[in-house]
XYZ file of C-alpha atoms in Angstrom:
585
model
C -71.475 52.729 64.581
C -69.778 54.330 61.569
C -67.263 53.114 59.072
C -64.779 55.667 60.431
C -64.467 53.497 63.552
C -62.989 50.782 61.384
C -61.178 52.645 58.632
C -59.960 56.135 59.482
C -57.566 56.498 56.560
C -56.270 54.436 53.669
C -52.584 53.624 53.585
C -50.199 52.136 51.067
C -46.507 52.435 51.869
C -44.497 53.015 48.715
C -41.868 50.489 49.797
C -44.339 47.808 50.877
C -43.254 45.404 48.119
C -39.691 45.575 49.367
C -40.870 45.124 52.926
C -42.850 42.021 52.001
C -39.924 40.574 50.103
C -37.664 41.108 53.096
C -40.299 39.622 55.389
C -40.344 36.474 53.283
C -36.810 35.811 54.469
C -37.763 36.201 58.127
C -38.115 33.084 60.200
C -41.059 34.454 62.139
C -44.425 35.742 60.966
C -44.622 37.696 64.205
C -41.476 39.627 63.315
C -42.979 40.346 59.911
C -46.240 41.541 61.439
C -44.449 43.831 63.877
C -42.252 45.193 61.103
C -45.200 45.966 58.847
C -47.164 47.614 61.618
C -44.146 49.592 62.850
C -43.768 51.106 59.399
C -47.422 51.997 59.309
C -47.221 53.639 62.699
C -44.198 55.620 61.566
C -46.231 56.792 58.611
C -48.675 58.377 61.016
C -51.522 55.891 60.663
C -52.132 54.678 64.243
C -55.396 52.930 63.480
C -54.393 51.047 60.304
C -52.936 47.992 62.009
C -54.324 44.561 62.811
C -54.364 44.949 66.566
C -56.190 41.701 67.298
C -53.603 39.311 65.855
C -51.393 39.449 68.924
C -54.295 37.888 70.852
C -54.483 34.780 68.664
C -53.227 31.448 69.956
C -50.365 30.406 67.658
C -51.120 26.758 68.422
C -54.566 27.103 66.837
C -53.707 29.170 63.788
C -50.448 29.758 61.977
C -50.558 33.130 60.257
C -48.987 33.189 56.824
C -47.585 36.328 55.256
C -49.979 36.523 52.325
C -52.965 35.978 54.647
C -51.982 38.772 57.022
C -51.442 41.117 54.098
C -54.785 40.193 52.506
C -56.679 40.839 55.739
C -55.013 44.236 56.154
C -55.682 45.301 52.577
C -59.332 44.176 52.709
C -59.959 46.248 55.828
C -57.821 49.317 55.382
C -57.254 49.725 51.645
C -60.589 48.496 50.315
C -62.939 50.046 52.828
C -64.200 46.729 54.158
C -65.543 45.373 50.861
C -63.292 42.854 49.138
C -63.251 39.829 46.850
C -60.717 37.352 48.243
C -59.770 35.360 45.154
C -56.694 33.394 46.220
C -56.056 30.139 44.403
C -57.347 26.908 45.956
C -55.654 25.860 49.175
C -54.171 29.204 50.237
C -56.443 29.766 53.229
C -59.128 32.275 52.299
C -61.159 31.160 55.322
C -58.241 32.090 57.575
C -58.075 35.526 55.955
C -61.757 36.082 56.722
C -61.206 34.842 60.270
C -58.497 37.457 60.783
C -60.767 40.143 59.361
C -63.690 39.174 61.609
C -61.403 38.909 64.638
C -60.182 42.443 64.011
C -63.713 43.764 63.590
C -64.766 42.034 66.799
C -61.785 43.582 68.572
C -62.906 47.023 67.378
C -66.588 46.445 68.126
C -67.791 46.742 64.537
C -69.440 43.321 64.234
C -72.801 43.630 65.986
C -74.606 41.654 63.252
C -72.609 39.224 61.077
C -73.985 36.828 58.443
C -71.773 34.168 56.837
C -73.369 32.371 53.874
C -71.805 29.119 52.646
C -72.688 25.984 50.664
C -74.746 23.716 52.929
C -72.031 21.115 53.449
C -69.515 23.703 54.687
C -71.602 25.654 57.213
C -70.615 23.670 60.290
C -66.979 23.501 59.213
C -66.961 27.300 59.096
C -68.575 27.384 62.530
C -65.894 25.102 63.989
C -62.982 27.003 62.396
C -64.181 30.398 63.551
C -64.508 29.129 67.126
C -61.383 26.977 67.347
C -58.970 29.256 65.508
C -60.313 32.722 66.336
C -62.546 32.331 69.390
C -65.534 33.676 67.449
C -68.826 32.065 68.450
C -71.402 31.726 65.669
C -74.811 30.077 65.629
C -75.362 27.778 62.649
C -78.720 27.194 60.995
C -78.183 23.466 61.659
C -77.892 23.987 65.438
C -80.769 22.711 67.562
C -81.144 26.126 69.201
C -81.230 28.083 65.921
C -84.087 30.554 66.365
C -84.139 32.110 62.913
C -82.210 34.891 61.241
C -83.618 37.465 63.629
C -82.828 35.406 66.730
C -79.008 35.693 66.744
C -76.412 38.322 65.929
C -73.633 36.084 64.583
C -74.974 33.508 62.109
C -73.459 30.992 59.721
C -76.003 29.526 57.333
C -76.463 27.735 54.063
C -77.157 30.273 51.337
C -80.024 28.086 50.153
C -81.568 28.178 53.623
C -81.247 31.967 53.656
C -82.956 32.355 50.274
C -85.746 29.891 51.089
C -89.334 31.095 51.252
C -89.355 30.438 54.996
C -86.405 32.686 55.864
C -85.867 35.128 52.986
C -87.990 37.975 54.353
C -86.336 37.788 57.789
C -82.837 37.817 56.265
C -83.689 40.839 54.148
C -85.372 42.702 57.009
C -82.115 43.064 58.978
C -79.310 45.554 58.509
C -76.177 43.429 58.710
C -72.853 44.924 59.726
C -70.860 42.226 57.925
C -71.708 39.808 55.121
C -69.348 36.943 54.212
C -70.065 34.842 51.116
C -68.111 31.627 50.569
C -67.791 30.042 47.093
C -68.976 33.300 45.548
C -68.812 31.860 42.016
C -72.100 30.084 42.799
C -73.855 33.455 42.524
C -72.304 34.475 39.198
C -75.656 34.129 37.400
C -77.768 37.249 37.896
C -80.976 35.367 37.045
C -80.906 33.105 40.126
C -82.608 33.431 43.523
C -79.191 33.383 45.202
C -78.073 36.427 43.255
C -81.385 38.163 43.935
C -81.042 37.617 47.675
C -77.562 39.145 47.800
C -78.607 42.030 45.592
C -81.294 42.984 48.124
C -79.350 42.375 51.341
C -78.481 45.390 53.475
C -74.919 45.388 54.874
C -72.020 47.743 55.621
C -69.026 45.468 55.009
C -68.725 42.443 52.744
C -66.089 39.820 52.018
C -66.623 37.360 49.167
C -64.455 34.263 48.645
C -63.776 32.318 45.451
C -60.773 30.650 43.840
C -62.394 30.889 40.395
C -63.756 34.412 39.866
C -63.768 33.735 36.126
C -65.254 30.331 35.279
C -66.599 30.691 31.758
C -66.061 34.301 30.751
C -65.289 37.672 32.234
C -69.013 38.329 32.815
C -68.757 36.058 35.871
C -66.334 38.508 37.411
C -68.544 41.461 36.508
C -71.591 39.919 38.209
C -69.775 39.029 41.435
C -68.084 42.415 41.792
C -71.284 44.263 40.985
C -72.738 42.808 44.195
C -69.778 44.137 46.175
C -69.343 47.477 44.425
C -72.405 48.364 42.362
C -71.504 50.737 39.576
C -67.765 50.052 39.621
C -67.942 48.803 36.016
C -71.105 50.559 34.884
C -73.722 48.508 33.066
C -73.031 44.980 31.848
C -73.258 46.133 28.240
C -70.886 49.036 28.817
C -68.449 46.708 30.568
C -68.331 44.324 27.625
C -68.113 47.041 25.043
C -65.208 48.708 26.799
C -63.144 45.784 28.126
C -63.767 42.812 25.806
C -63.021 42.428 22.112
C -65.761 39.883 21.426
C -64.619 38.926 17.932
C -61.099 38.024 19.060
C -61.955 36.961 22.631
C -59.249 39.229 23.956
C -59.122 41.734 26.767
C -58.740 45.400 25.927
C -58.108 48.448 28.087
C -56.350 46.192 30.583
C -54.727 48.942 32.610
C -58.033 50.562 33.450
C -59.643 47.200 34.261
C -56.772 46.420 36.636
C -57.035 49.817 38.241
C -60.705 49.308 39.007
C -60.255 45.706 40.172
C -57.463 46.786 42.482
C -60.079 48.641 44.489
C -61.915 45.433 45.378
C -60.017 42.206 44.565
C -57.087 40.399 46.192
C -55.599 37.345 44.471
C -52.617 35.305 45.648
C -51.196 32.405 43.628
C -49.487 29.306 44.964
C -46.184 29.813 43.197
C -45.911 33.373 44.480
C -46.294 32.528 48.160
C -43.725 31.063 50.526
C -45.876 28.019 51.282
C -43.994 24.760 50.970
C -46.626 22.140 50.176
C -45.692 18.599 51.100
C -44.948 16.160 48.247
C -47.790 14.283 46.591
C -47.020 10.654 45.744
C -49.448 8.998 43.359
C -49.363 5.260 42.692
C -51.580 3.809 39.987
C -52.167 0.071 40.136
C -54.004 -1.863 37.450
C -54.936 -5.482 38.125
C -55.995 -8.374 35.958
C -59.658 -9.137 36.597
C -60.671 -12.679 37.428
C -62.310 -14.684 34.599
C -65.713 -14.123 36.223
C -65.090 -10.367 36.443
C -63.980 -10.279 32.795
C -67.117 -12.116 31.682
C -69.245 -9.722 33.745
C -67.563 -6.645 32.259
C -68.013 -7.881 28.695
C -71.669 -8.790 29.308
C -72.446 -5.328 30.713
C -70.573 -3.514 27.929
C -72.400 -5.520 25.248
C -75.737 -4.736 26.868
C -74.932 -1.030 27.206
C -73.920 -0.743 23.539
C -77.012 -2.594 22.331
C -79.460 -0.720 24.550
C -77.953 2.680 23.736
C -78.155 2.089 20.007
C -81.892 1.473 20.418
C -82.803 4.063 23.059
C -80.468 6.938 23.797
C -82.979 8.318 26.277
C -81.710 5.913 28.965
C -78.176 7.213 28.643
C -77.733 8.063 32.344
C -78.750 4.567 33.482
C -76.454 2.919 30.964
C -73.584 5.183 31.929
C -74.128 4.231 35.563
C -74.011 0.516 34.701
C -70.706 0.982 32.930
C -69.263 2.711 36.006
C -70.736 0.212 38.460
C -69.330 -2.841 36.722
C -65.767 -1.716 37.533
C -66.746 -0.547 41.017
C -68.338 -3.620 42.576
C -70.758 -6.468 41.794
C -72.908 -5.197 44.683
C -73.438 -1.790 43.071
C -74.198 -3.316 39.677
C -76.634 -5.866 41.098
C -78.883 -3.219 42.659
C -79.286 -1.324 39.385
C -79.910 -4.449 37.305
C -82.556 -5.686 39.745
C -84.323 -2.316 39.572
C -84.393 -2.548 35.774
C -85.932 -6.023 35.941
C -88.485 -4.979 38.558
C -91.145 -3.443 36.323
C -94.911 -3.719 36.651
C -95.838 -4.141 32.995
C -94.403 -7.490 31.939
C -90.752 -8.129 31.115
C -88.485 -5.200 30.233
C -86.543 -4.972 26.998
C -83.413 -7.153 26.962
C -84.567 -9.027 30.055
C -82.605 -12.117 29.003
C -79.376 -10.075 28.873
C -80.072 -8.514 32.246
C -80.753 -11.885 33.865
C -77.530 -13.238 32.386
C -75.668 -10.284 33.895
C -77.090 -11.175 37.323
C -75.717 -14.687 36.932
C -72.265 -13.278 36.184
C -72.574 -11.023 39.222
C -73.185 -14.009 41.474
C -70.200 -15.827 39.911
C -67.743 -13.197 41.249
C -66.590 -14.641 44.562
C -64.291 -11.852 45.768
C -63.682 -8.675 43.739
C -60.038 -8.174 42.765
C -59.977 -4.511 43.776
C -61.359 -5.318 47.203
C -58.377 -7.579 47.837
C -56.020 -4.748 46.885
C -57.684 -2.303 49.280
C -57.146 -4.807 52.056
C -53.426 -4.869 51.260
C -53.160 -1.074 51.304
C -55.092 -0.666 54.546
C -53.071 -3.455 56.178
C -49.833 -1.656 55.319
C -51.273 1.651 56.544
C -52.315 0.094 59.845
C -48.695 -0.948 60.382
C -46.961 2.215 59.167
C -49.317 5.221 59.316
C -50.422 7.255 62.341
C -53.531 5.534 63.761
C -53.812 3.634 60.478
C -55.845 6.431 58.916
C -56.883 5.863 55.296
C -59.651 7.493 53.250
C -61.217 5.260 50.587
C -63.379 6.989 47.969
C -66.095 5.329 45.910
C -68.963 6.727 43.863
C -71.569 4.179 44.976
C -73.305 3.471 48.276
C -73.511 -0.287 47.622
C -69.756 -0.408 46.996
C -69.243 1.633 50.155
C -71.216 -0.873 52.208
C -69.302 -3.777 50.708
C -66.012 -2.120 51.663
C -67.230 -1.368 55.184
C -68.415 -4.935 55.759
C -65.152 -6.453 54.523
C -62.879 -4.097 56.477
C -64.954 -4.413 59.659
C -64.691 -8.189 59.445
C -60.921 -7.746 59.225
C -60.960 -5.881 62.543
C -60.577 -2.324 61.258
C -62.207 0.686 62.861
C -64.436 1.935 60.036
C -66.382 5.115 59.371
C -68.984 5.747 56.646
C -69.565 9.176 55.099
C -72.239 9.817 52.477
C -74.856 12.322 51.372
C -77.594 10.693 53.410
C -76.052 11.876 56.675
C -77.250 15.102 58.264
C -74.811 17.986 58.673
C -74.413 17.185 62.393
C -73.720 13.542 61.604
C -71.088 14.478 59.042
C -69.255 16.620 61.581
C -69.368 13.802 64.135
C -68.070 11.275 61.597
C -65.049 13.420 60.747
C -64.335 13.994 64.442
C -64.499 10.259 65.197
C -62.213 9.492 62.274
C -59.659 11.982 63.588
C -59.882 10.689 67.156
C -60.153 6.941 66.523
C -58.257 6.480 63.265
C -58.988 3.514 61.030
C -60.577 3.654 57.583
C -63.067 6.260 56.396
C -65.050 5.028 53.381
C -66.659 7.988 51.654
C -68.764 8.736 48.629
C -68.154 11.935 46.701
C -70.317 13.761 49.242
C -66.962 14.662 50.797
C -65.064 15.608 47.664
C -65.260 19.382 48.156
C -64.695 21.773 51.019
C -63.816 19.427 53.904
C -60.476 19.722 55.680
C -58.877 16.360 56.460
C -55.200 17.267 56.793
C -54.857 14.900 59.753
C -54.919 12.045 57.193
C -52.320 11.578 54.457
C -53.309 8.333 52.698
C -56.116 8.092 50.133
C -57.406 5.301 47.908
C -59.514 5.939 44.815
C -61.377 2.636 44.728
C -63.187 3.653 41.569
C -62.298 6.559 39.331
C -64.770 9.248 38.261
C -64.594 9.915 34.553
C -64.442 13.623 35.307
C -60.870 14.304 36.511
C -61.964 17.400 38.433
C -63.695 15.133 40.945
C -60.491 13.184 41.518
C -58.523 16.358 42.160
C -61.202 17.558 44.565
C -60.895 14.286 46.471
C -57.141 14.683 46.766
C -57.621 18.281 47.827
C -59.258 17.105 51.061
C -55.859 16.011 52.391
C -53.286 17.832 50.227
C -53.698 21.417 51.425
C -52.319 23.964 53.895
C -51.854 22.310 57.255
C -50.769 18.958 55.838
C -47.378 18.302 57.403
C -46.646 14.866 55.921
C -46.173 13.507 52.429
C -49.453 12.578 50.807
C -49.960 9.132 49.290
C -52.695 8.522 46.728
C -53.445 5.047 45.366
C -55.563 4.635 42.247
C -56.970 1.150 41.630
C -58.227 0.039 38.221
C -58.992 -3.188 36.361
C -57.051 -3.896 33.185
C -58.806 -3.859 29.808
C -61.748 -1.847 31.113
C -63.023 1.672 30.562
C -61.407 2.558 33.893
C -57.944 1.750 32.566
C -58.533 3.779 29.400
C -59.626 6.807 31.401
C -56.722 6.461 33.785
C -53.859 5.704 31.422
C -54.861 7.476 28.246
C -56.599 10.554 29.637
C -55.626 11.338 33.214
C -51.925 10.926 32.568
C -52.120 12.735 29.239
C -53.163 15.877 31.089
C -50.822 15.187 34.026
C -53.868 15.100 36.291
C -52.045 14.303 39.471
C -49.686 17.244 39.102
C -52.420 19.743 38.294
C -53.938 22.284 40.629
C -57.716 22.562 40.623
C -57.495 25.939 38.927
C -55.421 24.703 35.994
C -57.560 21.615 35.537
C -60.739 23.663 35.690
C -59.562 25.807 32.794
C -58.882 22.737 30.637
C -62.271 21.160 31.335
C -64.066 24.476 30.955
C -62.598 24.824 27.483
C -63.932 21.362 26.580
C -67.422 22.210 27.768
C -67.389 25.522 25.928
C -66.970 23.500 22.738
C -70.148 21.626 23.652
C -68.644 18.431 25.033
C -69.128 17.254 28.592
C -66.153 15.182 29.699
C -68.156 12.206 30.982
C -70.459 12.222 27.949
C -67.410 12.200 25.708
C -65.975 9.133 27.461
C -69.289 7.284 27.220
C -69.882 8.110 23.558
C -66.448 6.805 22.591
C -67.016 3.605 24.546
C -70.378 2.737 22.978
C -69.366 3.937 19.525
C -66.217 1.882 19.106
C -66.560 -1.142 16.832
C -63.479 -2.935 18.096
C -60.753 -2.844 20.748
C -58.357 -1.187 18.299
C -60.930 1.443 17.398
C -61.559 2.128 21.089
C -57.829 2.656 21.688
C -57.649 4.999 18.717
C -60.703 6.909 19.934
C -59.147 7.478 23.338
C -55.858 8.501 21.780
C -57.809 11.051 19.733
C -59.510 12.302 22.882
C -56.098 12.720 24.486
C -55.075 14.887 21.525
C -58.257 16.925 22.040
C -57.288 17.406 25.665
C -53.914 18.732 24.648
C -55.636 21.188 22.334
C -57.863 22.266 25.214
C -54.736 22.716 27.335
C -53.345 25.039 24.676
C -56.617 26.968 24.630
C -56.611 27.040 28.444
C -53.147 28.588 28.355
C -54.517 31.317 26.107
C -57.330 31.859 28.587
C -54.727 31.974 31.354
C -52.975 34.737 29.428
C -56.326 36.486 29.175
C -56.929 36.063 32.913
C -53.373 37.153 33.603
C -54.284 40.465 32.086
C -57.099 40.702 34.593
C -55.274 39.394 37.642
C -51.791 40.718 37.025
C -50.667 42.903 39.893
C -52.877 41.417 42.598
C -50.289 39.173 44.225
C -48.946 40.158 47.629
C -49.561 43.849 47.165
C -47.780 44.239 43.836
C -47.274 47.707 42.425
C -49.459 49.423 39.865
C -46.862 49.262 37.121
């Protein structure tokens, strides 16, 4: 098998931009596809068309213009090695599916390896089969016989790099390598990077929505795996393309010219995708007297303990999150702190008092509100489907018990489930409806477009996690309006985070990419978002001081937004010209 079987000639029609613009006005993607391929045939390139697409079932996969174009460019303009860097939610997996379908049609896919994060392997397996009729064995399948026992494999990258399998993976000559979430291999000093550097393959397709996470070196490292030598050495790359003192990009035209050989990037606003509206309702509720006493007792303990021993910061931070999540979650942690072998722990009297306040809470206020939302959904939403997110397993169990007692069909999803169990849970939720109560084990990668109602029972202090939750249902394929309900208790840290921070950065209107740039700027200045929230909470001497501290943090966020916009300008210099086959000008 030779590369000439797949790519006989490269082709770029000089009027392709015009053609794509005209196609955007067409009511049918099929008409667009035929038009594009007719022009290519007229140009004398009989083998530079996606011949397999006419065999796809339109009921299983709806081909979008930018996806068809990306698949064609990756195969026929980039020689079968491409970085697919579309923004979040634009369907990079579908683009790879089209590419693999075409290669299968042409018989150039004898040995294919798809490497993904562990939690996404089986989702990839299902999508390739259901949408493209491509049958892959997954490393989580019962009949998985190793990396030398099958020709079409989807596997966790960490399984592939493990001591048990690494030598077998490296011993094969793969026709095609696909790498999902390629930004996870941006560090050249990791075992993941080392594995990919040594792999033998003819064609490769890497996927990431964030090719630059911290600095342009990330992009250099990823592309060097695809096209070694394209940018020379790392030192030469920096010296030639980056003005370190001013943090600006230089020699942009040449950088773009080289990137154009390997990278495709589509942005949301430059596609014809009409995302459904996102409706966000934030509801704050007055805690009961018992809940207020409990919150104050925990906050006093956290401040006192932290001032004496900052080494237990993570435990104290967890307590402060649990107290606004559920008494059940808080109780488990407090009991663990009291359960020590060597006598009584420090502040035992305070901890025992907290347990008394826990027992005094008869029914959590937020739990009552979830019941109202799910009741309304059961009456008005298809199959009553609602996803409820919480950070804590004890809170999850409390929600499941209460909703089950109310007669709801319930489903639990958490990190303790195996990959097979997670797939089964999602399938049951789709088929049976009801309420899925999930921890943040589901906050990234899963496709749940069949549901359009979400409740954030407790709110992560890191807003990226909230956006990732919402991204499970608000994505391509969602045909209904999306409704997100955020529940918080008044006069608690949760309300400060929600009202003074999330809304200051317009969280619920942000895309993941924009939000990532803001938070990345914060962490580059040495401040982790969650640490910052905690430090302001324990450091405030009064309610007024706490309000002022959070207002100051909101100002800091605005400054980070301004810096993020400068970074966006920087990235624009890198990415400009990669959208829908734009010209070289």
